PDB file of C-alpha atoms in Angstrom:
ATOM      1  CA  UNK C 125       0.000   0.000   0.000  1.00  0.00           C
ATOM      2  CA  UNK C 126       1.420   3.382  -0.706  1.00  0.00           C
ATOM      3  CA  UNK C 127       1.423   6.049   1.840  1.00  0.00           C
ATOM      4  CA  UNK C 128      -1.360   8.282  -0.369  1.00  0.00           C
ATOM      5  CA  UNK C 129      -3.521   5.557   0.432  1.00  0.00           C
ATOM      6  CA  UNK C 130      -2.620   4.660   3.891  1.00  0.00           C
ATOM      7  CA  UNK C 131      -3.013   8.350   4.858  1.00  0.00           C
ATOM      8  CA  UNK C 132      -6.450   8.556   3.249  1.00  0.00           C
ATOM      9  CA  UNK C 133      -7.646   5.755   5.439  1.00  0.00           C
ATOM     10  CA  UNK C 134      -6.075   7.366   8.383  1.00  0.00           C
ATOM     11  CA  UNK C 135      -8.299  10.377   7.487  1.00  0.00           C
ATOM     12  CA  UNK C 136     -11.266   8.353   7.081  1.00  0.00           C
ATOM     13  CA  UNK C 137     -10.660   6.573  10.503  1.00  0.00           C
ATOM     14  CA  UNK C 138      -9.420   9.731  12.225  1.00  0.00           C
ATOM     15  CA  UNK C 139      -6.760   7.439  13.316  1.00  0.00           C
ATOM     16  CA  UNK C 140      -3.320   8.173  15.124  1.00  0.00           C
ATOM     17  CA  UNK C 141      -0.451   5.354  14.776  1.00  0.00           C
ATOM     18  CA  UNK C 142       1.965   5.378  17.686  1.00  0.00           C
ATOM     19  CA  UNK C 143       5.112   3.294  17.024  1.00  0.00           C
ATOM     20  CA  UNK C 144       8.492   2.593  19.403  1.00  0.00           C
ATOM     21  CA  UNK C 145      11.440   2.959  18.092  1.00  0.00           C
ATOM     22  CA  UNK C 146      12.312  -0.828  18.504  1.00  0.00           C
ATOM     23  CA  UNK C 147       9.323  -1.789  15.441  1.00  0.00           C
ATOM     24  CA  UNK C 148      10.495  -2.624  12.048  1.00  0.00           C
ATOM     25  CA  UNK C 149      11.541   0.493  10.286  1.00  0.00           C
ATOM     26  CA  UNK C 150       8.727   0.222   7.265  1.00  0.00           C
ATOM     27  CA  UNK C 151       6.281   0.530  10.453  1.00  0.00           C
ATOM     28  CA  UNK C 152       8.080   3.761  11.527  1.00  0.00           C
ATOM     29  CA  UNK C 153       8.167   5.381   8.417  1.00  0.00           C
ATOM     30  CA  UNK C 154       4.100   4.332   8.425  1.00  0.00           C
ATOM     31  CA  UNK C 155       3.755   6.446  11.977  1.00  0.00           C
ATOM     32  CA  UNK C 156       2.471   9.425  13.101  1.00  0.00           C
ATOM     33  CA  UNK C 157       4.758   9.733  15.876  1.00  0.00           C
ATOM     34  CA  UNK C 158       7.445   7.567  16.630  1.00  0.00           C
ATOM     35  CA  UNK C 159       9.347   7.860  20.385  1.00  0.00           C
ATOM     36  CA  UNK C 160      10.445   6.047  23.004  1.00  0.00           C
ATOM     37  CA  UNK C 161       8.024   5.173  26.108  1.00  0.00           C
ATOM     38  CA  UNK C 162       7.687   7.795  27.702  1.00  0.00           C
ATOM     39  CA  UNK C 163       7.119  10.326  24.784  1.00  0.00           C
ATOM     40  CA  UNK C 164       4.391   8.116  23.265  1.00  0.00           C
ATOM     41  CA  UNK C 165       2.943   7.878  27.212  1.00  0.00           C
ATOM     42  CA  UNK C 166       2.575  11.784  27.372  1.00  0.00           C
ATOM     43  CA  UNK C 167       1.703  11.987  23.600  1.00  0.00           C
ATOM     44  CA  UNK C 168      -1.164   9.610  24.536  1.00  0.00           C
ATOM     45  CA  UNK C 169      -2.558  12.328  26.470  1.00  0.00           C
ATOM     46  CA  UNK C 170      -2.754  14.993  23.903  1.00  0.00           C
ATOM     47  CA  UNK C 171      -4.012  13.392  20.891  1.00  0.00           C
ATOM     48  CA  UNK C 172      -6.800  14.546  19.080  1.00  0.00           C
ATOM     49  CA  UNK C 173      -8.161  11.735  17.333  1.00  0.00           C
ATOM     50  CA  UNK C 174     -10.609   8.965  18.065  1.00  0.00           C
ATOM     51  CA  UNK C 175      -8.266   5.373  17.277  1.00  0.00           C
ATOM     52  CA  UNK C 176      -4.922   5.245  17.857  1.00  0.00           C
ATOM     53  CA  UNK C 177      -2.910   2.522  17.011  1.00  0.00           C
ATOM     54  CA  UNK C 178      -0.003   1.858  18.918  1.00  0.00           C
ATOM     55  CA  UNK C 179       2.460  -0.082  17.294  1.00  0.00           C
ATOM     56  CA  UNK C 180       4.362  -2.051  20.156  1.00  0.00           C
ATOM     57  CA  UNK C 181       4.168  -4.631  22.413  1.00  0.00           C
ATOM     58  CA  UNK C 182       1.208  -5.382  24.495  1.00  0.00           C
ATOM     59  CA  UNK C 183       1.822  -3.190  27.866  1.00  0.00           C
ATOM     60  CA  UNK C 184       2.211  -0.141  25.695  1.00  0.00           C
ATOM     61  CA  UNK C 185      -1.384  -0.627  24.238  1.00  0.00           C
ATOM     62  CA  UNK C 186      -2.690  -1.448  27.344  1.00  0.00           C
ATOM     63  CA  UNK C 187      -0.764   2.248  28.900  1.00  0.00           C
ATOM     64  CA  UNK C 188      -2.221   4.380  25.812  1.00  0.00           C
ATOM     65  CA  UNK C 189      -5.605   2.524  26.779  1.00  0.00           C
ATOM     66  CA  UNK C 190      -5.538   3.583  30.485  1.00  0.00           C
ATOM     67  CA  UNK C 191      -4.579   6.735  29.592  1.00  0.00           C
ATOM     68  CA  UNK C 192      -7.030   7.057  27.018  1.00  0.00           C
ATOM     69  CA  UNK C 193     -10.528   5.443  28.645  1.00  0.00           C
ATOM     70  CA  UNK C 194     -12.495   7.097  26.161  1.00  0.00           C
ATOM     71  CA  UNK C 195     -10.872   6.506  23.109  1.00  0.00           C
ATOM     72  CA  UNK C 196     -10.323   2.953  20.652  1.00  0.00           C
ATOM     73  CA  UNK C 197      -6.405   1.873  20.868  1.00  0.00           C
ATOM     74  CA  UNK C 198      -5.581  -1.034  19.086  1.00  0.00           C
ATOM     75  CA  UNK C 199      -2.653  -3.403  19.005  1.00  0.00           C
ATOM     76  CA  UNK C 200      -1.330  -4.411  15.509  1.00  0.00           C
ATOM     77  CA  UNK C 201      -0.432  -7.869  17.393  1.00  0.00           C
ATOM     78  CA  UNK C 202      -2.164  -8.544  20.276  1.00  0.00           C
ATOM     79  CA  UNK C 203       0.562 -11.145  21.329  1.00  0.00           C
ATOM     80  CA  UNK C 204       3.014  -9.303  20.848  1.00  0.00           C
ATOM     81  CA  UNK C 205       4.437  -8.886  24.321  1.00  0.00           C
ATOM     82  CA  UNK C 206       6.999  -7.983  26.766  1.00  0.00           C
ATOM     83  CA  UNK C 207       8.443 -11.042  29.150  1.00  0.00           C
ATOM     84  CA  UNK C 208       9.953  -8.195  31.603  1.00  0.00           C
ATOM     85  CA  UNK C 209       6.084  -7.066  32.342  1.00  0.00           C
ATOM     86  CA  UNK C 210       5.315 -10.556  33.904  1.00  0.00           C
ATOM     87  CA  UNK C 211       8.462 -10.708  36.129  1.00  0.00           C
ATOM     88  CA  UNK C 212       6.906  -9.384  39.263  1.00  0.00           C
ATOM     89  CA  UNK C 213       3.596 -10.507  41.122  1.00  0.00           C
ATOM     90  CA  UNK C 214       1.001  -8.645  42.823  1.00  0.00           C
ATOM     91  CA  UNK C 215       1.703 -11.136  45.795  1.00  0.00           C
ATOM     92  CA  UNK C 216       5.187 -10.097  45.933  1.00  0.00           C
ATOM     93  CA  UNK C 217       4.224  -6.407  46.177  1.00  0.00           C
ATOM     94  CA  UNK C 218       1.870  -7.038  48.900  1.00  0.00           C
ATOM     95  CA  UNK C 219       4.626  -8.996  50.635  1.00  0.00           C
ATOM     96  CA  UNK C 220       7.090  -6.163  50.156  1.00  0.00           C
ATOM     97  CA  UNK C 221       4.528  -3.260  51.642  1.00  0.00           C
ATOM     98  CA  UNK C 222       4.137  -5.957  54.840  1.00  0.00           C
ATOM     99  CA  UNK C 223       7.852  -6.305  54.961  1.00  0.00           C
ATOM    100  CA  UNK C 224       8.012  -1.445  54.901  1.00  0.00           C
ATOM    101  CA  UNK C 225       5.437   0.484  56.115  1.00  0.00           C
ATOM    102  CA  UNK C 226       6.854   3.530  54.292  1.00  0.00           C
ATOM    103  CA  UNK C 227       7.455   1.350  51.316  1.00  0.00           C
ATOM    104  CA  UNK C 228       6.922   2.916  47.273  1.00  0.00           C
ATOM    105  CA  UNK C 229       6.771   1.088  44.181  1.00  0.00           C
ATOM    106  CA  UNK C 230       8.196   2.386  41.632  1.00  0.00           C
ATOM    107  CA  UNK C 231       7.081   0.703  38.673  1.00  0.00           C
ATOM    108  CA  UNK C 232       8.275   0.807  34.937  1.00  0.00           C
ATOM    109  CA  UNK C 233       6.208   1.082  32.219  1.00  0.00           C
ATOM    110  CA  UNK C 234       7.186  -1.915  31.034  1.00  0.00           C
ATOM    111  CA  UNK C 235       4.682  -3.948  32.755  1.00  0.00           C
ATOM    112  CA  UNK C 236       1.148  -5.189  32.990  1.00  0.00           C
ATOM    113  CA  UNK C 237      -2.308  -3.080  33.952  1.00  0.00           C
ATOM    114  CA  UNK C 238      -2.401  -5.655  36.881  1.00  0.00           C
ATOM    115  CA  UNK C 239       1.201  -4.222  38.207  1.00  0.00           C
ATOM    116  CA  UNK C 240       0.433  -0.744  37.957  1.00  0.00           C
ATOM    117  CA  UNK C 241      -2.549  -0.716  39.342  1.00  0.00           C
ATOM    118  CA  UNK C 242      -0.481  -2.050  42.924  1.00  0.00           C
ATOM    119  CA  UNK C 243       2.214   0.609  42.475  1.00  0.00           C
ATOM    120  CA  UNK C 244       2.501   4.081  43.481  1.00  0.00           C
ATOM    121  CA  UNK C 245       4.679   5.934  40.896  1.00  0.00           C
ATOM    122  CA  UNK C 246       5.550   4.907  37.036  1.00  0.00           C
ATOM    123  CA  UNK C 247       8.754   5.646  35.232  1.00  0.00           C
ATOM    124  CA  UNK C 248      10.550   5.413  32.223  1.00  0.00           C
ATOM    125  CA  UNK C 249      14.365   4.589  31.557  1.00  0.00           C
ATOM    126  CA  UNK C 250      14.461   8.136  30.954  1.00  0.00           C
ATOM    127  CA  UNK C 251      12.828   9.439  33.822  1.00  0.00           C
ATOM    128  CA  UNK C 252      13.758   6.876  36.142  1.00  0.00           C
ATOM    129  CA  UNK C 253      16.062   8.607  38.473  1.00  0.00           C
ATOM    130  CA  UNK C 254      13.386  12.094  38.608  1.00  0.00           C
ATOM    131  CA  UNK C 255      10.412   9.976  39.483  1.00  0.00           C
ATOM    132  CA  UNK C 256      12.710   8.528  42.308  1.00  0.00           C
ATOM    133  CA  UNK C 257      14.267  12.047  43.727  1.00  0.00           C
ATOM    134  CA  UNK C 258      10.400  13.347  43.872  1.00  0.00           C
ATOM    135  CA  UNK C 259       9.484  10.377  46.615  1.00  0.00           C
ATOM    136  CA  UNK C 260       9.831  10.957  50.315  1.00  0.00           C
ATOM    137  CA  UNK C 261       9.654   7.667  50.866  1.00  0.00           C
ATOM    138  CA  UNK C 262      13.369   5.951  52.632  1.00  0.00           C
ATOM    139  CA  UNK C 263      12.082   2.132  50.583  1.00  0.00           C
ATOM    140  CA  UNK C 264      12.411   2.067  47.208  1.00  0.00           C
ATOM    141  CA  UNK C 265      10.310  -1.398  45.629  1.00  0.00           C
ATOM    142  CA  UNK C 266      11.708  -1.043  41.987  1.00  0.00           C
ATOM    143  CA  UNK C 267       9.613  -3.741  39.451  1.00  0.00           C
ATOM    144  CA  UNK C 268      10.021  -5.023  37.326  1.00  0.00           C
ATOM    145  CA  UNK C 269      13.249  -4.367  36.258  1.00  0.00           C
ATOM    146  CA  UNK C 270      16.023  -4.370  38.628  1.00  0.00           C
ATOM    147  CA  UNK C 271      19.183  -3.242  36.573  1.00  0.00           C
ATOM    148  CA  UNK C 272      17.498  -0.169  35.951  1.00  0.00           C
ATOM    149  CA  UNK C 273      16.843   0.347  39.513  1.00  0.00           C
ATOM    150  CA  UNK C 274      20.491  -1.093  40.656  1.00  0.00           C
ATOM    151  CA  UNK C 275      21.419   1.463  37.891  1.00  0.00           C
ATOM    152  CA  UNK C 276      19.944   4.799  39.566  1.00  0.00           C
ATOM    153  CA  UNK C 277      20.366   3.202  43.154  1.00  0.00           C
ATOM    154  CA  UNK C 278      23.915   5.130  43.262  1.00  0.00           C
ATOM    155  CA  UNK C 279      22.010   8.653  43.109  1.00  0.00           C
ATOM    156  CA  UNK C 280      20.319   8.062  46.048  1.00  0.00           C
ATOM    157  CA  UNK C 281      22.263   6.815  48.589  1.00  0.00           C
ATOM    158  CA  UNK C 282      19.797   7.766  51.311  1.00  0.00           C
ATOM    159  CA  UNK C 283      17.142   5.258  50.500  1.00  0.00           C
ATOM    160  CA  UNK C 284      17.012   1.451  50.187  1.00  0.00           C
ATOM    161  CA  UNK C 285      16.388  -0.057  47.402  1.00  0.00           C
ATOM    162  CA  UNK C 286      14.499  -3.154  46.297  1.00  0.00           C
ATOM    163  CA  UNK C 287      15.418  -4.404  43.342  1.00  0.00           C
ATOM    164  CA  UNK C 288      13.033  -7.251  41.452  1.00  0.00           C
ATOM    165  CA  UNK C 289      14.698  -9.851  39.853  1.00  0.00           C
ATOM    166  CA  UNK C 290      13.495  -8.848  36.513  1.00  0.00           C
ATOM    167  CA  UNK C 291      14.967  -8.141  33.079  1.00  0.00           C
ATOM    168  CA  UNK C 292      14.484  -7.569  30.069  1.00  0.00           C
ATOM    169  CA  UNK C 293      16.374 -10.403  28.425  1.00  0.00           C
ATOM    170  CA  UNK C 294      17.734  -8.659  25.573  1.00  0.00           C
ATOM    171  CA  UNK C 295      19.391  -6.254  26.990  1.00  0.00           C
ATOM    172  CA  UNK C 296      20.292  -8.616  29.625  1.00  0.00           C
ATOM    173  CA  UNK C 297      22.588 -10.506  27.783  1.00  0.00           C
ATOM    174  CA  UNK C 298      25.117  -7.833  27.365  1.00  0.00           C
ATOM    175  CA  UNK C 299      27.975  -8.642  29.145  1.00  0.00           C
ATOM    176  CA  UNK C 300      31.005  -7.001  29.938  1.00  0.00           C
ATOM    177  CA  UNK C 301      33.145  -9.222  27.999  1.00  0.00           C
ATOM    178  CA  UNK C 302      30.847  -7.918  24.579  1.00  0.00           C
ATOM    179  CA  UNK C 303      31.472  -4.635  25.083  1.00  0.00           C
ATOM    180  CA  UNK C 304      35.416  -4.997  25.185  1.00  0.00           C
ATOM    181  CA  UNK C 305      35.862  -7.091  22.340  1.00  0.00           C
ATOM    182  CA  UNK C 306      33.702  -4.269  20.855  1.00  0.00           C
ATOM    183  CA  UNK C 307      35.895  -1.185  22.175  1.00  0.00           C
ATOM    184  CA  UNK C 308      39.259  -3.538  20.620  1.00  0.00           C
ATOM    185  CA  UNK C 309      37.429  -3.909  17.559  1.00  0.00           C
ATOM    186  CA  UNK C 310      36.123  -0.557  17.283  1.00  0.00           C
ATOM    187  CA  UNK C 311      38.932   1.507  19.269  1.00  0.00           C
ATOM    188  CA  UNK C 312      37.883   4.962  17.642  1.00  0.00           C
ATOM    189  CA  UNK C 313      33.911   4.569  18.794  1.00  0.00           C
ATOM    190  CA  UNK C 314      31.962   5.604  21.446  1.00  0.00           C
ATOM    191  CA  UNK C 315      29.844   3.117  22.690  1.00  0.00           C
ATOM    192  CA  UNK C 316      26.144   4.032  23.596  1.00  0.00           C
ATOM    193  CA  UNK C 317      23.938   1.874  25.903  1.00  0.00           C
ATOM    194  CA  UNK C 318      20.542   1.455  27.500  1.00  0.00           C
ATOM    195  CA  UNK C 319      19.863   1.134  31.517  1.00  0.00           C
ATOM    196  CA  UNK C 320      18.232  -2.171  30.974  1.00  0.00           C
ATOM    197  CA  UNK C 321      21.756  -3.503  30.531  1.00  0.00           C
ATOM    198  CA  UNK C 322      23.445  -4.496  33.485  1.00  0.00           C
ATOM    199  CA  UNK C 323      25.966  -1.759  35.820  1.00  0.00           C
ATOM    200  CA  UNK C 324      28.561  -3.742  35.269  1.00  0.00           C
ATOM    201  CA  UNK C 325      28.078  -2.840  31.255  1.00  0.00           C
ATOM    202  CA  UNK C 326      27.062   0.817  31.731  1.00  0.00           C
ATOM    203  CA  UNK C 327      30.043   0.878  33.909  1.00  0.00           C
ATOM    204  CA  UNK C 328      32.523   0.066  30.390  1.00  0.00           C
ATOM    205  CA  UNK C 329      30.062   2.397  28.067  1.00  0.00           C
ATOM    206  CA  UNK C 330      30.408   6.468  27.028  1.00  0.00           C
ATOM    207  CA  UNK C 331      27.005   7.224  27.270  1.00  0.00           C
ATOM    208  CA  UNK C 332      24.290   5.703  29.296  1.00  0.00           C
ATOM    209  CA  UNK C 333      20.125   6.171  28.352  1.00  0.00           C
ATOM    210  CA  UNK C 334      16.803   5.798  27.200  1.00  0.00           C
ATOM    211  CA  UNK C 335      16.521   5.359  23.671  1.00  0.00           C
ATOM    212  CA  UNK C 336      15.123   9.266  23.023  1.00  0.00           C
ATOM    213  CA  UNK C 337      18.630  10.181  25.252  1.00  0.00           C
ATOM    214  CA  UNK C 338      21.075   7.891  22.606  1.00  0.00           C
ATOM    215  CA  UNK C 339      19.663   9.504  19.537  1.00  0.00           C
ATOM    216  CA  UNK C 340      20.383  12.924  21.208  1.00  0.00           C
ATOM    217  CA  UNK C 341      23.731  11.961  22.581  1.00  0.00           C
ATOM    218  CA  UNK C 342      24.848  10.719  19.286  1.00  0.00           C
ATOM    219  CA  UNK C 343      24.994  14.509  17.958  1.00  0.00           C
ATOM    220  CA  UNK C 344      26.265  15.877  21.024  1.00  0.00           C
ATOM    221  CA  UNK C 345      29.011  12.798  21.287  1.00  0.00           C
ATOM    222  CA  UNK C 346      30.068  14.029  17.771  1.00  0.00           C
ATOM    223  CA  UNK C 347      32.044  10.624  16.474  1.00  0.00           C
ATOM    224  CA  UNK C 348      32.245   8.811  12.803  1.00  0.00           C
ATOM    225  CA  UNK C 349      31.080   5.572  14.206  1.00  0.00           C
ATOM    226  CA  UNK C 350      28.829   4.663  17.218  1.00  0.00           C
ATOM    227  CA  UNK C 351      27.992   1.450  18.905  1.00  0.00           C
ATOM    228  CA  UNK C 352      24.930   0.998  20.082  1.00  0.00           C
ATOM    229  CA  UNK C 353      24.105  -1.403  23.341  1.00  0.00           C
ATOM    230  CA  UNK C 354      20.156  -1.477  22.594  1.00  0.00           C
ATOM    231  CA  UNK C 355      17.369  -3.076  20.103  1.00  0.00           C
ATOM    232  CA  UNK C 356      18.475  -2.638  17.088  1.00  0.00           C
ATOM    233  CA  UNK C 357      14.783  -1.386  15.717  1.00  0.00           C
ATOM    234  CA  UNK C 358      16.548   1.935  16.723  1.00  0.00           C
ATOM    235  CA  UNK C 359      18.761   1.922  13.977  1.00  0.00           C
ATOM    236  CA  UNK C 360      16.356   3.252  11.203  1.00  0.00           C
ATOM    237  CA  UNK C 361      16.134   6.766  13.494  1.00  0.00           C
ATOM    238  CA  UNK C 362      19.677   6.712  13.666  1.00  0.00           C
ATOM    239  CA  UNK C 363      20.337   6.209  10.178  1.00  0.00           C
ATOM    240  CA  UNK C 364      17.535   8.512   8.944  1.00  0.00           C
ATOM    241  CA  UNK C 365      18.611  11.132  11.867  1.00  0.00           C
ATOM    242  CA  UNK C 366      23.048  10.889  10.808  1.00  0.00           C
ATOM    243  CA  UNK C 367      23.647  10.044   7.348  1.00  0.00           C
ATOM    244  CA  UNK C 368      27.013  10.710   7.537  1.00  0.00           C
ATOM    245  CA  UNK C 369      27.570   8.464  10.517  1.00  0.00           C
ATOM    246  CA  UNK C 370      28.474   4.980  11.252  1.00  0.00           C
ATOM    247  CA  UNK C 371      26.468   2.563  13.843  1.00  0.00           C
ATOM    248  CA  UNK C 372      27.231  -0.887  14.767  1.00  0.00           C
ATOM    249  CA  UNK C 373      24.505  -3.379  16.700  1.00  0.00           C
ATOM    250  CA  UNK C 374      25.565  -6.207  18.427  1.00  0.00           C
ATOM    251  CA  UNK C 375      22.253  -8.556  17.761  1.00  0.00           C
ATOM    252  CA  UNK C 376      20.184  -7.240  20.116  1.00  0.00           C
ATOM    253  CA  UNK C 377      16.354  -8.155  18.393  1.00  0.00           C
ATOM    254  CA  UNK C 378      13.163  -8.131  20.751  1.00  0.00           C
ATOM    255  CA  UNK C 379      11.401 -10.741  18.813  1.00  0.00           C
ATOM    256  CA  UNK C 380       7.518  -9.306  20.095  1.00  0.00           C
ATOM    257  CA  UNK C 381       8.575  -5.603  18.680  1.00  0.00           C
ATOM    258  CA  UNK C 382       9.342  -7.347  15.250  1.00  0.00           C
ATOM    259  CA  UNK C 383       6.030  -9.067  15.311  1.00  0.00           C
ATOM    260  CA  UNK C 384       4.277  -5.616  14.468  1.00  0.00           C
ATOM    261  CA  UNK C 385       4.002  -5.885  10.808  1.00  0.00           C
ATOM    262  CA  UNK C 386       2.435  -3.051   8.417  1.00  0.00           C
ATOM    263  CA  UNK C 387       0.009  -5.307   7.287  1.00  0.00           C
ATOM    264  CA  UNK C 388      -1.658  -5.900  10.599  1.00  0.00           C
ATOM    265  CA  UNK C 389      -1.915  -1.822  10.961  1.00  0.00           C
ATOM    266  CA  UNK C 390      -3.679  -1.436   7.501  1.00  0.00           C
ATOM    267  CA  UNK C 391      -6.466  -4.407   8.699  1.00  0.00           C
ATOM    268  CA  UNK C 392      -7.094  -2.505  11.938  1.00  0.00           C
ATOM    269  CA  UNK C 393      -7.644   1.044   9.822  1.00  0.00           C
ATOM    270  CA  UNK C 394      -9.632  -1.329   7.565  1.00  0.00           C
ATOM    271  CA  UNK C 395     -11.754  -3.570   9.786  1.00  0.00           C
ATOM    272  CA  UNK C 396     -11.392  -2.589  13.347  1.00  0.00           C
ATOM    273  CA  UNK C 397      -9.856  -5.222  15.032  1.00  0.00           C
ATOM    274  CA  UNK C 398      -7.329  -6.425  17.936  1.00  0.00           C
ATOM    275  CA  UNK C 399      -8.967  -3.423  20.074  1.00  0.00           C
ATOM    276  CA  UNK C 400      -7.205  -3.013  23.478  1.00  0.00           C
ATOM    277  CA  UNK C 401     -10.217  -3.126  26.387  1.00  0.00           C
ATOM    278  CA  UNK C 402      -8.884  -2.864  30.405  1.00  0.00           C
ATOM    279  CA  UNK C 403     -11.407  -3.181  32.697  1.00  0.00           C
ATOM    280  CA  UNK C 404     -12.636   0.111  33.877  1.00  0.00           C
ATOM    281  CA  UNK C 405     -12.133  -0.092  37.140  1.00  0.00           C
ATOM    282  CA  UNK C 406      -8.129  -1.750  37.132  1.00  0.00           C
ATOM    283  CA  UNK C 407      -7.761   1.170  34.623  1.00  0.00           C
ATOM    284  CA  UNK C 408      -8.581   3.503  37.068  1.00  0.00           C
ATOM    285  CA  UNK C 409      -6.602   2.206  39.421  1.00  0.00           C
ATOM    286  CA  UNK C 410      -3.280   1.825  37.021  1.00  0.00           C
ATOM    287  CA  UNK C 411      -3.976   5.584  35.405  1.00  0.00           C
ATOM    288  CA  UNK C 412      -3.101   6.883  38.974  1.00  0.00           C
ATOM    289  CA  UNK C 413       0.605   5.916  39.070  1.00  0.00           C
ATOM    290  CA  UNK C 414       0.920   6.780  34.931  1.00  0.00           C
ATOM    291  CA  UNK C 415      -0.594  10.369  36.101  1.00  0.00           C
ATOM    292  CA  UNK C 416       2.197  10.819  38.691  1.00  0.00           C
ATOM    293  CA  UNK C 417       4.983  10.366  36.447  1.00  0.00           C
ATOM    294  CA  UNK C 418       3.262  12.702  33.902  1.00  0.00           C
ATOM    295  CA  UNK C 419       3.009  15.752  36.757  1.00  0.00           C
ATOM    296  CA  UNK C 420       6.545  14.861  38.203  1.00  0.00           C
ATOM    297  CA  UNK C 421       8.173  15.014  34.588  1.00  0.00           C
ATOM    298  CA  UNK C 422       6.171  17.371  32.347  1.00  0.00           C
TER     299      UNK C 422
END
């Protein structure tokens, strides 16, 4: 389908696509807006349109959803999904606010409805560490992903952290080893990593971020050729964003991100299916911590 036509059904729909960064770059260049979590969470809020399509894994639909009670999101893949969001348990947060009175859980985007709805403040990878410096609270429950949270425990070395066991698994496997057989092979490139990876990695790397902050920090970093610790769906930004640069990926590929598939986007703008629903009343409940982040961070 060419983009004349795909825009004309957009119009017709008064539809919105939403895509991450880690999607296959054909479904970029089909989006609206393209961004990393939380610029598509506060661009949720804000959009004037009745269906929006968000072109990632499952939590993300389910987020735009919350945020979004009155409007149709849809989910080009409906199992298309993120193992980090199942890698905590309600049961273990209930366990946890036994165990500290004072206790706040801090949970990343990057899990279920069911999660958020039990936690007090959401972040981002790029918003982690403000969300975190805005809590009074000394106990720090950080879910699901604990190398993010091990990774902005150093800022605050007044409060205890909790780290979950969680990961996400592709950034997981990064190991320290990789990224020095990288710097030997590469001696004249800055290496660029996300704080999913573990702080033993960041600890080797020039520049540590969300994806939105290694796009930026490319420019500012200034270097022929740039190695990037991340999924390497980001690549088509990059390459569209520096022409005149160099990137290498270790293979780094979230296998739900690359289920999203143009194809499945065109059927929902031409039939209206895989519609995200959350239960009014969880939604509620999990809009609460979303709305936090979004008045701590703007």
């Amino acid at each position: 389908m060419d983009q004349n036509t795909l825009e004309k059904l957009k119009k017709e729909k008064n539809a919105v696509i939403l895509a991450h960064y880690y999607v296959n770059g054909e479904v970029q260049a089909a989006a609206d807006y393209v961004g990393d979590s939380f610029t598509l969470a506060k661009l949720a809020t804000t959009i004037d349109a009745n269906h929006i399509i968000m072109a990632g894994v499952e939590f993300m639909g389910e987020t735009v959803k919350i945020l979004n009670p009155d409007k149709q999101v849809y989910l080009p893949d409906p199992t298309a999904d993120c193992p980090m969001a199942h890698m905590v348990t309600v049961e273990q947060i209930d366990a946890m606010r036994e165990k500290y009175p004072d206790l706040a859980v801090v949970c990343y985007v990057n899990s279920t409805a069911e999660i958020k709805a039990k936690s007090d403040y959401c972040c981002t990878s790029s918003n982690a560490a403000k969300v975190v410096g805005a809590i009074e609270s000394q106990n720090i429950f950080f879910i699901p992903d604990g190398n993010l949270g091990r990774n902005i425990e150093p800022l605050f070395p007044d409060k205890h952290f909790i780290n979950n066991k969680g990961c996400c698994p592709i950034h997981d496997q990064v190991t320290p080893d990789m990224i020095k057989s990288l710097k030997e092979a590469y001696p004249d490139a800055v290496i660029l990593a996300h704080p999913e990876c573990k702080p033993e990695v960041l600890d080797l790397v020039d520049y540590k971020g969300s994806t939105k902050g290694i796009i930026n920090a490319v420019k500012d970093l200034d270097r022929e050729v740039n190695i990037i610790i991340t999924e390497e769906g980001i690549r088509y930004e990059l390459e569209k964003t520096y022409p005149d640069r160099t990137f290498i990926f270790p293979d780094l590929v979230c296998k739900g991100m690359k289920q999203v598939q143009l194809d499945d986007i065109i059927d929902i703008l031409k039939t209206g299916k895989n519609e995200v629903h959350v239960d009014p009343s969880l939604a509620e409940r999990a809009k609460l911590p979303l709305t936090r982040m979004l008045a701590i961070c703007g």
